[in-house]
Amino acid sequence: MKEIAIFRVGAIFPVMEELAIPQQPPPVEWRVEPGLTDYAAAVAAMERRVAAIREGRLPELVWLVEHPPLYTAGTSADPADLLQPDRFPVYRSGRGGEFTYHGPGQRVVYVMLDLKRRGPDVRRFVQNLEEWIIRALAAFAVEGERREGRVGIWVARRDGLDAAREDKIAAIGVRVRHWVTYHGLAINVAPELEHFSGIVPCGISAHGVTSLVDLGLPVGLPDLDAALRAGFPGVFGATAWVESEAAERRSA
């Protein structure tokens, strides 16, 4: 736990005595949005929330949503990787990364944290997101793994004849403004995996995609949400959760 220190001067001897005072865990709002959330509205809401966090008007936010079918293009997206441009709406996104798919059955988690206070290290933040996903998957006995040069979390498929097969189960794409993060991650719970065929997911054609249900697990979004919430403090530190009083809001 981080600590701040105050000092008092001895009345007789000029001795500095350090008194350690524990710092309160940072308040973080946890919001699960019902229904399907429009992508453009979500981005606008994140941008407003980032400004509010930076100005100290609102706490940090972990926002869990589900989108209608769509493709998003990150800042490194190759136009050639959009194989079916007319299949679903395509949104240019300011996040890092390439093309990805969002749709029903996929949990998208928008993570708005203040790195100026938590530590201005974007690489460590991305590593923490990876670790958070890995721990959540472990709650379902799924071994999520990192791969050098490939952002996201992967699952080695050892249930078939091709022992070398690896499928992606979670994607990560973030943006940082004035040291406040936004965008975040997407974990496949039970999306229609065929919808990924309209793009080259994250610019990687040599590997496939999978989901918790595809792996044979009878898991729903609430199950994953519970695992994510339980694992957050172990990765990001002690947290004072602030429950959203208006989860139906479309603005952050």
PDB file of C-alpha atoms in Angstrom:
ATOM      1  CA  MET A   1       0.000   0.000   0.000  1.00  0.00           C
ATOM      2  CA  LYS A   2       1.311   3.441  -0.842  1.00  0.00           C
ATOM      3  CA  GLU A   3       1.971   5.700   2.063  1.00  0.00           C
ATOM      4  CA  ILE A   4       2.431   9.387   2.616  1.00  0.00           C
ATOM      5  CA  ALA A   5       4.545  10.663   5.444  1.00  0.00           C
ATOM      6  CA  ILE A   6       4.249  13.643   7.732  1.00  0.00           C
ATOM      7  CA  PHE A   7       6.838  14.794  10.242  1.00  0.00           C
ATOM      8  CA  ARG A   8       6.835  16.499  13.616  1.00  0.00           C
ATOM      9  CA  VAL A   9       9.763  18.149  15.343  1.00  0.00           C
ATOM     10  CA  GLY A  10      10.635  16.934  18.837  1.00  0.00           C
ATOM     11  CA  ALA A  11      10.048  19.496  21.566  1.00  0.00           C
ATOM     12  CA  ILE A  12      13.440  18.869  23.235  1.00  0.00           C
ATOM     13  CA  PHE A  13      15.678  17.470  20.530  1.00  0.00           C
ATOM     14  CA  PRO A  14      15.666  18.464  16.867  1.00  0.00           C
ATOM     15  CA  VAL A  15      14.747  14.912  15.804  1.00  0.00           C
ATOM     16  CA  MET A  16      12.405  14.279  12.853  1.00  0.00           C
ATOM     17  CA  GLU A  17       9.917  11.521  13.661  1.00  0.00           C
ATOM     18  CA  GLU A  18       8.187   9.944  10.650  1.00  0.00           C
ATOM     19  CA  LEU A  19       4.518   9.107  11.026  1.00  0.00           C
ATOM     20  CA  ALA A  20       3.206   6.868   8.237  1.00  0.00           C
ATOM     21  CA  ILE A  21      -0.406   7.463   7.239  1.00  0.00           C
ATOM     22  CA  PRO A  22      -1.970   4.892   4.855  1.00  0.00           C
ATOM     23  CA  GLN A  23      -3.410   6.389   1.719  1.00  0.00           C
ATOM     24  CA  GLN A  24      -7.029   5.528   1.001  1.00  0.00           C
ATOM     25  CA  PRO A  25      -7.623   3.251  -2.008  1.00  0.00           C
ATOM     26  CA  PRO A  26      -8.619   5.270  -5.082  1.00  0.00           C
ATOM     27  CA  PRO A  27     -12.358   5.340  -5.830  1.00  0.00           C
ATOM     28  CA  VAL A  28     -13.170   3.581  -9.100  1.00  0.00           C
ATOM     29  CA  GLU A  29     -16.668   3.415 -10.553  1.00  0.00           C
ATOM     30  CA  TRP A  30     -17.742  -0.005 -11.815  1.00  0.00           C
ATOM     31  CA  ARG A  31     -20.482   0.255 -14.430  1.00  0.00           C
ATOM     32  CA  VAL A  32     -22.145  -2.565 -16.360  1.00  0.00           C
ATOM     33  CA  GLU A  33     -24.148  -1.106 -19.223  1.00  0.00           C
ATOM     34  CA  PRO A  34     -27.356  -2.986 -20.114  1.00  0.00           C
ATOM     35  CA  GLY A  35     -28.260  -3.804 -23.705  1.00  0.00           C
ATOM     36  CA  LEU A  36     -26.199  -2.875 -26.758  1.00  0.00           C
ATOM     37  CA  THR A  37     -24.233   0.374 -26.667  1.00  0.00           C
ATOM     38  CA  ASP A  38     -23.759   2.496 -29.786  1.00  0.00           C
ATOM     39  CA  TYR A  39     -20.037   2.708 -30.558  1.00  0.00           C
ATOM     40  CA  ALA A  40     -19.857   6.390 -31.474  1.00  0.00           C
ATOM     41  CA  ALA A  41     -21.826   7.302 -28.353  1.00  0.00           C
ATOM     42  CA  ALA A  42     -19.457   5.211 -26.250  1.00  0.00           C
ATOM     43  CA  VAL A  43     -16.388   6.984 -27.632  1.00  0.00           C
ATOM     44  CA  ALA A  44     -17.954  10.380 -26.993  1.00  0.00           C
ATOM     45  CA  ALA A  45     -18.836   9.324 -23.437  1.00  0.00           C
ATOM     46  CA  MET A  46     -15.283   8.144 -22.812  1.00  0.00           C
ATOM     47  CA  GLU A  47     -13.833  11.417 -24.023  1.00  0.00           C
ATOM     48  CA  ARG A  48     -16.086  13.340 -21.646  1.00  0.00           C
ATOM     49  CA  ARG A  49     -15.171  11.073 -18.762  1.00  0.00           C
ATOM     50  CA  VAL A  50     -11.441  11.367 -19.479  1.00  0.00           C
ATOM     51  CA  ALA A  51     -11.733  15.148 -19.212  1.00  0.00           C
ATOM     52  CA  ALA A  52     -13.702  14.849 -15.963  1.00  0.00           C
ATOM     53  CA  ILE A  53     -11.146  12.465 -14.447  1.00  0.00           C
ATOM     54  CA  ARG A  54      -8.296  14.746 -15.409  1.00  0.00           C
ATOM     55  CA  GLU A  55     -10.051  17.706 -13.812  1.00  0.00           C
ATOM     56  CA  GLY A  56     -10.854  15.730 -10.674  1.00  0.00           C
ATOM     57  CA  ARG A  57     -14.635  16.056 -11.109  1.00  0.00           C
ATOM     58  CA  LEU A  58     -15.392  12.326 -11.387  1.00  0.00           C
ATOM     59  CA  PRO A  59     -13.660   9.120 -10.259  1.00  0.00           C
ATOM     60  CA  GLU A  60     -11.906   6.658 -12.518  1.00  0.00           C
ATOM     61  CA  LEU A  61     -14.200   4.292 -14.390  1.00  0.00           C
ATOM     62  CA  VAL A  62     -14.308   0.667 -15.506  1.00  0.00           C
ATOM     63  CA  TRP A  63     -17.157   0.520 -18.001  1.00  0.00           C
ATOM     64  CA  LEU A  64     -18.387  -2.848 -19.274  1.00  0.00           C
ATOM     65  CA  VAL A  65     -20.423  -2.759 -22.476  1.00  0.00           C
ATOM     66  CA  GLU A  66     -21.659  -4.882 -25.355  1.00  0.00           C
ATOM     67  CA  HIS A  67     -21.823  -3.466 -28.874  1.00  0.00           C
ATOM     68  CA  PRO A  68     -23.927  -4.325 -31.934  1.00  0.00           C
ATOM     69  CA  PRO A  69     -21.901  -5.960 -34.747  1.00  0.00           C
ATOM     70  CA  LEU A  70     -19.224  -3.591 -36.074  1.00  0.00           C
ATOM     71  CA  TYR A  71     -15.590  -3.296 -37.038  1.00  0.00           C
ATOM     72  CA  THR A  72     -13.152  -0.764 -35.628  1.00  0.00           C
ATOM     73  CA  ALA A  73      -9.859   0.361 -37.108  1.00  0.00           C
ATOM     74  CA  GLY A  74      -7.011   1.333 -34.805  1.00  0.00           C
ATOM     75  CA  THR A  75      -4.245   3.756 -35.632  1.00  0.00           C
ATOM     76  CA  SER A  76      -2.140   1.000 -37.252  1.00  0.00           C
ATOM     77  CA  ALA A  77      -4.914  -0.564 -39.344  1.00  0.00           C
ATOM     78  CA  ASP A  78      -4.047  -1.618 -42.892  1.00  0.00           C
ATOM     79  CA  PRO A  79      -6.993  -0.933 -45.263  1.00  0.00           C
ATOM     80  CA  ALA A  80      -6.237  -4.244 -46.991  1.00  0.00           C
ATOM     81  CA  ASP A  81      -7.190  -6.061 -43.769  1.00  0.00           C
ATOM     82  CA  LEU A  82     -10.809  -4.947 -44.113  1.00  0.00           C
ATOM     83  CA  LEU A  83     -11.954  -7.868 -46.249  1.00  0.00           C
ATOM     84  CA  GLN A  84     -15.703  -7.135 -46.287  1.00  0.00           C
ATOM     85  CA  PRO A  85     -16.122  -3.362 -45.970  1.00  0.00           C
ATOM     86  CA  ASP A  86     -19.889  -3.462 -46.515  1.00  0.00           C
ATOM     87  CA  ARG A  87     -20.708  -6.189 -44.030  1.00  0.00           C
ATOM     88  CA  PHE A  88     -20.908  -4.153 -40.802  1.00  0.00           C
ATOM     89  CA  PRO A  89     -20.387  -0.493 -39.889  1.00  0.00           C
ATOM     90  CA  VAL A  90     -16.717   0.453 -39.738  1.00  0.00           C
ATOM     91  CA  TYR A  91     -15.447   3.013 -37.234  1.00  0.00           C
ATOM     92  CA  ARG A  92     -12.078   4.729 -37.263  1.00  0.00           C
ATOM     93  CA  SER A  93     -10.844   4.608 -33.707  1.00  0.00           C
ATOM     94  CA  GLY A  94      -8.116   6.581 -31.989  1.00  0.00           C
ATOM     95  CA  ARG A  95      -6.997   3.516 -30.044  1.00  0.00           C
ATOM     96  CA  GLY A  96      -3.810   1.676 -30.817  1.00  0.00           C
ATOM     97  CA  GLY A  97      -3.876  -1.496 -32.872  1.00  0.00           C
ATOM     98  CA  GLU A  98      -5.439  -2.640 -36.123  1.00  0.00           C
ATOM     99  CA  PHE A  99      -8.863  -3.965 -37.151  1.00  0.00           C
ATOM    100  CA  THR A 100     -11.045  -5.779 -34.664  1.00  0.00           C
ATOM    101  CA  TYR A 101     -14.642  -6.902 -34.359  1.00  0.00           C
ATOM    102  CA  HIS A 102     -17.144  -6.048 -31.635  1.00  0.00           C
ATOM    103  CA  GLY A 103     -20.555  -7.615 -31.288  1.00  0.00           C
ATOM    104  CA  PRO A 104     -23.101  -9.342 -29.045  1.00  0.00           C
ATOM    105  CA  GLY A 105     -21.572 -11.971 -26.790  1.00  0.00           C
ATOM    106  CA  GLN A 106     -18.287 -10.119 -26.496  1.00  0.00           C
ATOM    107  CA  ARG A 107     -17.457  -8.196 -23.324  1.00  0.00           C
ATOM    108  CA  VAL A 108     -15.831  -4.873 -24.087  1.00  0.00           C
ATOM    109  CA  VAL A 109     -14.227  -3.204 -21.082  1.00  0.00           C
ATOM    110  CA  TYR A 110     -13.369   0.480 -21.301  1.00  0.00           C
ATOM    111  CA  VAL A 111     -10.787   1.326 -18.679  1.00  0.00           C
ATOM    112  CA  MET A 112     -10.370   4.969 -17.678  1.00  0.00           C
ATOM    113  CA  LEU A 113      -7.571   5.292 -15.136  1.00  0.00           C
ATOM    114  CA  ASP A 114      -5.350   8.202 -14.147  1.00  0.00           C
ATOM    115  CA  LEU A 115      -1.762   7.139 -14.843  1.00  0.00           C
ATOM    116  CA  LYS A 116      -0.390  10.409 -13.548  1.00  0.00           C
ATOM    117  CA  ARG A 117      -1.445   9.241 -10.101  1.00  0.00           C
ATOM    118  CA  ARG A 118      -0.958   5.510 -10.615  1.00  0.00           C
ATOM    119  CA  GLY A 119       2.370   5.779 -12.432  1.00  0.00           C
ATOM    120  CA  PRO A 120       3.008   7.276 -15.905  1.00  0.00           C
ATOM    121  CA  ASP A 121       4.019   4.048 -17.595  1.00  0.00           C
ATOM    122  CA  VAL A 122       1.876   3.041 -20.576  1.00  0.00           C
ATOM    123  CA  ARG A 123       3.744  -0.195 -21.214  1.00  0.00           C
ATOM    124  CA  ARG A 124       3.160  -1.325 -17.648  1.00  0.00           C
ATOM    125  CA  PHE A 125      -0.515  -0.395 -17.971  1.00  0.00           C
ATOM    126  CA  VAL A 126      -0.885  -2.624 -21.043  1.00  0.00           C
ATOM    127  CA  GLN A 127       0.923  -5.437 -19.236  1.00  0.00           C
ATOM    128  CA  ASN A 128      -1.495  -5.008 -16.344  1.00  0.00           C
ATOM    129  CA  LEU A 129      -4.445  -5.299 -18.716  1.00  0.00           C
ATOM    130  CA  GLU A 130      -2.965  -8.535 -20.048  1.00  0.00           C
ATOM    131  CA  GLU A 131      -2.470  -9.877 -16.535  1.00  0.00           C
ATOM    132  CA  TRP A 132      -6.005  -8.893 -15.583  1.00  0.00           C
ATOM    133  CA  ILE A 133      -7.400 -10.865 -18.530  1.00  0.00           C
ATOM    134  CA  ILE A 134      -5.185 -13.869 -17.773  1.00  0.00           C
ATOM    135  CA  ARG A 135      -6.401 -13.991 -14.166  1.00  0.00           C
ATOM    136  CA  ALA A 136     -10.039 -13.664 -15.199  1.00  0.00           C
ATOM    137  CA  LEU A 137      -9.696 -16.533 -17.679  1.00  0.00           C
ATOM    138  CA  ALA A 138      -7.975 -18.652 -15.031  1.00  0.00           C
ATOM    139  CA  ALA A 139     -11.199 -18.487 -13.012  1.00  0.00           C
ATOM    140  CA  PHE A 140     -12.654 -20.758 -15.731  1.00  0.00           C
ATOM    141  CA  ALA A 141      -9.546 -22.990 -15.949  1.00  0.00           C
ATOM    142  CA  VAL A 142      -8.543 -21.356 -19.244  1.00  0.00           C
ATOM    143  CA  GLU A 143      -4.840 -20.694 -19.666  1.00  0.00           C
ATOM    144  CA  GLY A 144      -4.494 -17.363 -21.408  1.00  0.00           C
ATOM    145  CA  GLU A 145      -1.018 -16.587 -22.673  1.00  0.00           C
ATOM    146  CA  ARG A 146       1.015 -13.643 -23.971  1.00  0.00           C
ATOM    147  CA  ARG A 147       2.931 -13.893 -27.223  1.00  0.00           C
ATOM    148  CA  GLU A 148       5.956 -11.819 -28.157  1.00  0.00           C
ATOM    149  CA  GLY A 149       5.074  -9.387 -30.932  1.00  0.00           C
ATOM    150  CA  ARG A 150       1.344 -10.131 -30.711  1.00  0.00           C
ATOM    151  CA  VAL A 151      -0.756  -7.899 -28.484  1.00  0.00           C
ATOM    152  CA  GLY A 152      -3.666  -9.598 -26.801  1.00  0.00           C
ATOM    153  CA  ILE A 153      -4.226 -12.913 -25.044  1.00  0.00           C
ATOM    154  CA  TRP A 154      -3.986 -16.285 -26.764  1.00  0.00           C
ATOM    155  CA  VAL A 155      -5.119 -19.835 -26.084  1.00  0.00           C
ATOM    156  CA  ALA A 156      -3.146 -22.859 -27.244  1.00  0.00           C
ATOM    157  CA  ARG A 157      -5.579 -25.385 -28.698  1.00  0.00           C
ATOM    158  CA  ARG A 158      -4.377 -28.788 -27.586  1.00  0.00           C
ATOM    159  CA  ASP A 159      -7.647 -30.578 -28.214  1.00  0.00           C
ATOM    160  CA  GLY A 160      -7.032 -31.458 -31.844  1.00  0.00           C
ATOM    161  CA  LEU A 161      -4.447 -32.950 -34.161  1.00  0.00           C
ATOM    162  CA  ASP A 162      -2.762 -29.593 -34.776  1.00  0.00           C
ATOM    163  CA  ALA A 163      -0.791 -29.091 -31.572  1.00  0.00           C
ATOM    164  CA  ALA A 164       0.581 -25.765 -32.834  1.00  0.00           C
ATOM    165  CA  ARG A 165      -2.818 -24.084 -33.221  1.00  0.00           C
ATOM    166  CA  GLU A 166      -3.296 -20.875 -31.274  1.00  0.00           C
ATOM    167  CA  ASP A 167      -6.427 -18.754 -31.172  1.00  0.00           C
ATOM    168  CA  LYS A 168      -6.950 -15.253 -29.857  1.00  0.00           C
ATOM    169  CA  ILE A 169      -9.512 -14.874 -27.086  1.00  0.00           C
ATOM    170  CA  ALA A 170      -8.951 -11.249 -26.053  1.00  0.00           C
ATOM    171  CA  ALA A 171      -7.838  -8.050 -27.767  1.00  0.00           C
ATOM    172  CA  ILE A 172      -6.305  -4.905 -26.290  1.00  0.00           C
ATOM    173  CA  GLY A 173      -6.281  -1.406 -27.733  1.00  0.00           C
ATOM    174  CA  VAL A 174      -5.765   1.703 -25.644  1.00  0.00           C
ATOM    175  CA  ARG A 175      -5.354   5.429 -25.926  1.00  0.00           C
ATOM    176  CA  VAL A 176      -3.955   7.861 -23.374  1.00  0.00           C
ATOM    177  CA  ARG A 177      -4.826  11.540 -23.127  1.00  0.00           C
ATOM    178  CA  HIS A 178      -3.110  13.717 -20.528  1.00  0.00           C
ATOM    179  CA  TRP A 179      -2.139  10.454 -18.779  1.00  0.00           C
ATOM    180  CA  VAL A 180      -5.755   9.286 -18.493  1.00  0.00           C
ATOM    181  CA  THR A 181      -6.399   5.989 -20.298  1.00  0.00           C
ATOM    182  CA  TYR A 182      -9.412   5.033 -22.345  1.00  0.00           C
ATOM    183  CA  HIS A 183     -10.600   2.351 -24.754  1.00  0.00           C
ATOM    184  CA  GLY A 184      -9.339  -0.923 -23.285  1.00  0.00           C
ATOM    185  CA  LEU A 185      -9.988  -4.595 -24.002  1.00  0.00           C
ATOM    186  CA  ALA A 186     -12.436  -7.082 -25.483  1.00  0.00           C
ATOM    187  CA  ILE A 187     -12.912 -10.681 -24.337  1.00  0.00           C
ATOM    188  CA  ASN A 188     -14.817 -13.218 -26.418  1.00  0.00           C
ATOM    189  CA  VAL A 189     -17.449 -14.940 -24.305  1.00  0.00           C
ATOM    190  CA  ALA A 190     -19.987 -16.106 -26.889  1.00  0.00           C
ATOM    191  CA  PRO A 191     -19.812 -13.899 -30.002  1.00  0.00           C
ATOM    192  CA  GLU A 192     -20.548 -15.154 -33.500  1.00  0.00           C
ATOM    193  CA  LEU A 193     -16.968 -16.060 -34.426  1.00  0.00           C
ATOM    194  CA  GLU A 194     -17.770 -16.143 -38.139  1.00  0.00           C
ATOM    195  CA  HIS A 195     -18.181 -12.356 -37.982  1.00  0.00           C
ATOM    196  CA  PHE A 196     -14.408 -12.050 -37.588  1.00  0.00           C
ATOM    197  CA  SER A 197     -14.020 -13.345 -41.164  1.00  0.00           C
ATOM    198  CA  GLY A 198     -14.757  -9.873 -42.547  1.00  0.00           C
ATOM    199  CA  ILE A 199     -11.379  -8.631 -41.333  1.00  0.00           C
ATOM    200  CA  VAL A 200      -7.867  -9.830 -40.634  1.00  0.00           C
ATOM    201  CA  PRO A 201      -8.166  -9.568 -36.842  1.00  0.00           C
ATOM    202  CA  CYS A 202      -5.390  -7.369 -35.481  1.00  0.00           C
ATOM    203  CA  GLY A 203      -3.523  -7.837 -38.743  1.00  0.00           C
ATOM    204  CA  ILE A 204      -2.702 -11.484 -37.972  1.00  0.00           C
ATOM    205  CA  SER A 205      -3.894 -14.042 -40.502  1.00  0.00           C
ATOM    206  CA  ALA A 206      -1.856 -17.028 -39.281  1.00  0.00           C
ATOM    207  CA  HIS A 207      -4.033 -17.631 -36.235  1.00  0.00           C
ATOM    208  CA  GLY A 208      -7.733 -17.848 -35.469  1.00  0.00           C
ATOM    209  CA  VAL A 209     -10.084 -16.564 -32.806  1.00  0.00           C
ATOM    210  CA  THR A 210     -11.920 -18.377 -30.059  1.00  0.00           C
ATOM    211  CA  SER A 211     -14.283 -17.712 -27.171  1.00  0.00           C
ATOM    212  CA  LEU A 212     -15.114 -19.190 -23.791  1.00  0.00           C
ATOM    213  CA  VAL A 213     -18.165 -20.907 -25.251  1.00  0.00           C
ATOM    214  CA  ASP A 214     -16.120 -22.142 -28.223  1.00  0.00           C
ATOM    215  CA  LEU A 215     -13.797 -23.743 -25.677  1.00  0.00           C
ATOM    216  CA  GLY A 216     -16.772 -25.675 -24.309  1.00  0.00           C
ATOM    217  CA  LEU A 217     -17.502 -23.549 -21.253  1.00  0.00           C
ATOM    218  CA  PRO A 218     -21.125 -22.657 -20.362  1.00  0.00           C
ATOM    219  CA  VAL A 219     -20.160 -19.104 -19.392  1.00  0.00           C
ATOM    220  CA  GLY A 220     -22.121 -15.861 -19.744  1.00  0.00           C
ATOM    221  CA  LEU A 221     -21.171 -12.204 -19.528  1.00  0.00           C
ATOM    222  CA  PRO A 222     -22.129 -11.920 -15.823  1.00  0.00           C
ATOM    223  CA  ASP A 223     -19.748 -14.772 -15.001  1.00  0.00           C
ATOM    224  CA  LEU A 224     -16.866 -13.023 -16.720  1.00  0.00           C
ATOM    225  CA  ASP A 225     -17.810  -9.687 -15.152  1.00  0.00           C
ATOM    226  CA  ALA A 226     -17.571 -11.239 -11.686  1.00  0.00           C
ATOM    227  CA  ALA A 227     -14.135 -12.695 -12.443  1.00  0.00           C
ATOM    228  CA  LEU A 228     -12.896  -9.360 -13.779  1.00  0.00           C
ATOM    229  CA  ARG A 229     -14.121  -7.453 -10.754  1.00  0.00           C
ATOM    230  CA  ALA A 230     -12.587  -9.964  -8.349  1.00  0.00           C
ATOM    231  CA  GLY A 231      -9.238  -9.815 -10.122  1.00  0.00           C
ATOM    232  CA  PHE A 232      -8.923  -6.052 -10.556  1.00  0.00           C
ATOM    233  CA  PRO A 233      -7.455  -5.148  -7.126  1.00  0.00           C
ATOM    234  CA  GLY A 234      -4.808  -7.854  -7.383  1.00  0.00           C
ATOM    235  CA  VAL A 235      -3.451  -6.257 -10.534  1.00  0.00           C
ATOM    236  CA  PHE A 236      -4.184  -2.556 -10.175  1.00  0.00           C
ATOM    237  CA  GLY A 237      -4.035  -2.268  -6.382  1.00  0.00           C
ATOM    238  CA  ALA A 238      -6.523  -1.798  -3.568  1.00  0.00           C
ATOM    239  CA  THR A 239      -9.715  -0.295  -4.926  1.00  0.00           C
ATOM    240  CA  ALA A 240     -12.700   1.451  -3.361  1.00  0.00           C
ATOM    241  CA  TRP A 241     -15.508   0.529  -5.728  1.00  0.00           C
ATOM    242  CA  VAL A 242     -18.126   3.166  -6.447  1.00  0.00           C
ATOM    243  CA  GLU A 243     -21.341   1.612  -7.703  1.00  0.00           C
ATOM    244  CA  SER A 244     -22.988   3.349 -10.643  1.00  0.00           C
ATOM    245  CA  GLU A 245     -26.325   4.758  -9.545  1.00  0.00           C
ATOM    246  CA  ALA A 246     -27.499   5.158 -13.125  1.00  0.00           C
ATOM    247  CA  ALA A 247     -26.143   2.261 -15.133  1.00  0.00           C
ATOM    248  CA  GLU A 248     -28.636   2.986 -17.884  1.00  0.00           C
ATOM    249  CA  ARG A 249     -26.934   6.277 -18.707  1.00  0.00           C
ATOM    250  CA  ARG A 250     -25.271   6.513 -22.084  1.00  0.00           C
ATOM    251  CA  SER A 251     -22.844   9.231 -21.037  1.00  0.00           C
ATOM    252  CA  ALA A 252     -19.905   8.851 -18.691  1.00  0.00           C
TER     253      ALA A 252
END
